[in-house]
PDB file of C-alpha atoms in Angstrom:
ATOM      1  CA  UNK A  13     114.064  92.150 101.626  1.00 40.00           C
ATOM      2  CA  UNK A  14     112.450  88.756 101.923  1.00 42.00           C
ATOM      3  CA  UNK A  15     111.349  86.610 104.821  1.00 43.00           C
ATOM      4  CA  UNK A  16     109.735  83.303 105.664  1.00 41.00           C
ATOM      5  CA  UNK A  17     106.023  82.735 106.038  1.00 41.00           C
ATOM      6  CA  UNK A  18     105.283  80.909 109.265  1.00 40.00           C
ATOM      7  CA  UNK A  19     103.432  78.182 107.433  1.00 37.00           C
ATOM      8  CA  UNK A  20     106.121  77.667 104.786  1.00 37.00           C
ATOM      9  CA  UNK A  21     108.226  75.579 107.178  1.00 41.00           C
ATOM     10  CA  UNK A  22     111.481  77.319 106.247  1.00 41.00           C
ATOM     11  CA  UNK A  23     114.172  78.757 108.465  1.00 42.00           C
ATOM     12  CA  UNK A  24     114.879  82.369 109.284  1.00 44.00           C
ATOM     13  CA  UNK A  25     116.415  84.151 106.345  1.00 46.00           C
ATOM     14  CA  UNK A  26     114.972  81.719 103.784  1.00 39.00           C
ATOM     15  CA  UNK A  27     113.394  83.667 100.946  1.00 40.00           C
ATOM     16  CA  UNK A  28     109.812  82.650 100.223  1.00 38.00           C
ATOM     17  CA  UNK A  29     108.098  85.933  99.402  1.00 38.00           C
ATOM     18  CA  UNK A  30     109.093  89.527  98.821  1.00 41.00           C
ATOM     19  CA  UNK A  31     108.201  92.341 101.209  1.00 44.00           C
ATOM     20  CA  UNK A  32     108.683  94.890  98.438  1.00 44.00           C
ATOM     21  CA  UNK A  33     108.756  94.550  94.662  1.00 36.00           C
ATOM     22  CA  UNK A  34     112.009  93.066  93.355  1.00 36.00           C
ATOM     23  CA  UNK A  35     112.646  96.089  91.123  1.00 37.00           C
ATOM     24  CA  UNK A  36     112.912  99.238  93.175  1.00 38.00           C
ATOM     25  CA  UNK A  37     113.759 102.728  92.063  1.00 38.00           C
ATOM     26  CA  UNK A  38     116.020 104.758  94.294  1.00 40.00           C
ATOM     27  CA  UNK A  39     114.986 108.335  94.809  1.00 40.00           C
ATOM     28  CA  UNK A  40     117.340 110.909  96.342  1.00 40.00           C
ATOM     29  CA  UNK A  41     115.246 110.867  99.539  1.00 42.00           C
ATOM     30  CA  UNK A  42     115.554 107.098 100.078  1.00 43.00           C
ATOM     31  CA  UNK A  43     119.103 106.686  98.807  1.00 45.00           C
ATOM     32  CA  UNK A  44     121.177 104.236 100.812  1.00 45.00           C
ATOM     33  CA  UNK A  45     123.858 106.005 102.780  1.00 47.00           C
ATOM     34  CA  UNK A  46     127.266 104.443 103.398  1.00 48.00           C
ATOM     35  CA  UNK A  47     128.040 103.355 106.938  1.00 46.00           C
ATOM     36  CA  UNK A  48     130.479 105.651 108.653  1.00 45.00           C
ATOM     37  CA  UNK A  49     132.971 104.386 111.236  1.00 44.00           C
ATOM     38  CA  UNK A  50     130.910 106.056 113.975  1.00 44.00           C
ATOM     39  CA  UNK A  51     127.947 103.802 113.110  1.00 48.00           C
ATOM     40  CA  UNK A  52     130.102 100.661 113.264  1.00 50.00           C
ATOM     41  CA  UNK A  53     131.264 101.124 116.852  1.00 52.00           C
ATOM     42  CA  UNK A  54     129.223  98.482 118.713  1.00 71.00           C
ATOM     43  CA  UNK A  55     130.839  95.016 118.420  1.00 78.00           C
ATOM     44  CA  UNK A  56     127.493  93.321 119.211  1.00 77.00           C
ATOM     45  CA  UNK A  57     126.226  94.214 115.745  1.00 82.00           C
ATOM     46  CA  UNK A  58     129.275  93.016 113.815  1.00 83.00           C
ATOM     47  CA  UNK A  59     127.776  89.573 113.186  1.00 84.00           C
ATOM     48  CA  UNK A  60     124.247  90.823 112.485  1.00 90.00           C
ATOM     49  CA  UNK A  61     125.045  93.722 110.104  1.00 92.00           C
ATOM     50  CA  UNK A  62     124.811  92.861 106.385  1.00 92.00           C
ATOM     51  CA  UNK A  63     124.208  94.490 103.037  1.00 93.00           C
ATOM     52  CA  UNK A  64     121.252  92.995 101.184  1.00 92.00           C
ATOM     53  CA  UNK A  65     120.513  94.443  97.759  1.00 93.00           C
ATOM     54  CA  UNK A  66     122.658  97.488  98.546  1.00 92.00           C
ATOM     55  CA  UNK A  67     120.662  98.171 101.737  1.00 93.00           C
ATOM     56  CA  UNK A  68     122.293  97.928 105.163  1.00 94.00           C
ATOM     57  CA  UNK A  69     120.234  95.636 107.397  1.00 95.00           C
ATOM     58  CA  UNK A  70     120.678  94.144 110.827  1.00 95.00           C
ATOM     59  CA  UNK A  71     119.248  90.625 111.140  1.00 95.00           C
ATOM     60  CA  UNK A  72     119.086  89.378 114.739  1.00 95.00           C
ATOM     61  CA  UNK A  73     118.418  85.656 115.102  1.00 94.00           C
ATOM     62  CA  UNK A  74     115.699  84.667 117.560  1.00 93.00           C
ATOM     63  CA  UNK A  75     113.181  81.922 118.136  1.00 92.00           C
ATOM     64  CA  UNK A  76     109.411  81.782 118.201  1.00 89.00           C
ATOM     65  CA  UNK A  77     107.175  80.358 120.905  1.00 89.00           C
ATOM     66  CA  UNK A  78     107.681  76.777 119.687  1.00 89.00           C
ATOM     67  CA  UNK A  79     111.468  77.132 119.295  1.00 88.00           C
ATOM     68  CA  UNK A  80     111.665  77.533 115.516  1.00 91.00           C
ATOM     69  CA  UNK A  81     114.510  79.692 114.208  1.00 92.00           C
ATOM     70  CA  UNK A  82     113.355  83.167 113.188  1.00 93.00           C
ATOM     71  CA  UNK A  83     114.885  86.623 112.775  1.00 93.00           C
ATOM     72  CA  UNK A  84     114.061  90.222 113.629  1.00 94.00           C
ATOM     73  CA  UNK A  85     115.272  92.627 110.942  1.00 94.00           C
ATOM     74  CA  UNK A  86     116.131  96.316 111.313  1.00 96.00           C
ATOM     75  CA  UNK A  87     116.877  98.752 108.495  1.00 95.00           C
ATOM     76  CA  UNK A  88     116.659 102.468 107.707  1.00 95.00           C
ATOM     77  CA  UNK A  89     114.390 103.758 104.943  1.00 94.00           C
ATOM     78  CA  UNK A  90     113.471 107.369 104.223  1.00 92.00           C
ATOM     79  CA  UNK A  91     115.157 108.508 107.472  1.00 91.00           C
ATOM     80  CA  UNK A  92     113.009 106.134 109.518  1.00 95.00           C
ATOM     81  CA  UNK A  93     113.968 102.951 111.364  1.00 96.00           C
ATOM     82  CA  UNK A  94     112.015  99.915 110.182  1.00 95.00           C
ATOM     83  CA  UNK A  95     111.655  96.927 112.519  1.00 93.00           C
ATOM     84  CA  UNK A  96     110.416  93.714 110.879  1.00 93.00           C
ATOM     85  CA  UNK A  97     109.400  90.937 113.232  1.00 91.00           C
ATOM     86  CA  UNK A  98     108.835  87.344 112.244  1.00 87.00           C
ATOM     87  CA  UNK A  99     105.580  87.359 110.230  1.00 81.00           C
ATOM     88  CA  UNK A 100     102.560  86.839 112.472  1.00 75.00           C
ATOM     89  CA  UNK A 101     104.833  85.549 115.198  1.00 78.00           C
ATOM     90  CA  UNK A 102     106.271  86.384 118.548  1.00 86.00           C
ATOM     91  CA  UNK A 103     110.036  86.835 118.731  1.00 90.00           C
ATOM     92  CA  UNK A 104     111.665  85.178 121.740  1.00 92.00           C
ATOM     93  CA  UNK A 105     115.109  86.676 122.410  1.00 93.00           C
ATOM     94  CA  UNK A 106     117.852  85.669 124.808  1.00 94.00           C
ATOM     95  CA  UNK A 107     119.618  88.418 126.733  1.00 94.00           C
ATOM     96  CA  UNK A 108     122.465  88.283 124.187  1.00 94.00           C
ATOM     97  CA  UNK A 109     120.059  88.557 121.246  1.00 95.00           C
ATOM     98  CA  UNK A 110     118.284  91.412 122.995  1.00 95.00           C
ATOM     99  CA  UNK A 111     121.624  93.217 123.335  1.00 94.00           C
ATOM    100  CA  UNK A 112     122.218  92.733 119.597  1.00 95.00           C
ATOM    101  CA  UNK A 113     118.749  94.098 118.808  1.00 95.00           C
ATOM    102  CA  UNK A 114     119.254  97.079 121.131  1.00 95.00           C
ATOM    103  CA  UNK A 115     122.612  97.875 119.504  1.00 95.00           C
ATOM    104  CA  UNK A 116     121.150  97.479 116.000  1.00 95.00           C
ATOM    105  CA  UNK A 117     118.273  99.825 116.810  1.00 96.00           C
ATOM    106  CA  UNK A 118     120.723 102.358 118.275  1.00 95.00           C
ATOM    107  CA  UNK A 119     122.917 102.285 115.144  1.00 95.00           C
ATOM    108  CA  UNK A 120     119.888 102.515 112.857  1.00 95.00           C
ATOM    109  CA  UNK A 121     118.535 105.477 114.836  1.00 95.00           C
ATOM    110  CA  UNK A 122     121.845 107.294 114.445  1.00 94.00           C
ATOM    111  CA  UNK A 123     121.812 106.630 110.686  1.00 92.00           C
ATOM    112  CA  UNK A 124     118.208 107.850 110.386  1.00 94.00           C
ATOM    113  CA  UNK A 125     119.100 111.139 112.101  1.00 91.00           C
ATOM    114  CA  UNK A 126     121.654 112.026 109.414  1.00 83.00           C
TER     115      UNK A 126
END
């Protein structure tokens, strides 16, 4: 997964540096699980749910305090929900974006419990 440095001047989702090494080994514990129909119930996450590098992630668009486009990312790793905020930033969410984030966290929590 990659994200934008605040000082790079890019937009949310623009790759400027890696969070993890590009080459990752997949152990049985951290294997990516397929999404079951039960996890895909909430229509609010349909536009924010994506596969990136074989990993299911939810990327909710938001803004920062000076109205630049940013994103909050949610994914499941090793049966834990990971929430990645804009780097060194504050995420400002509308009520609709907050609903998307809430739904994404709920789906990720259900996946992590399996």
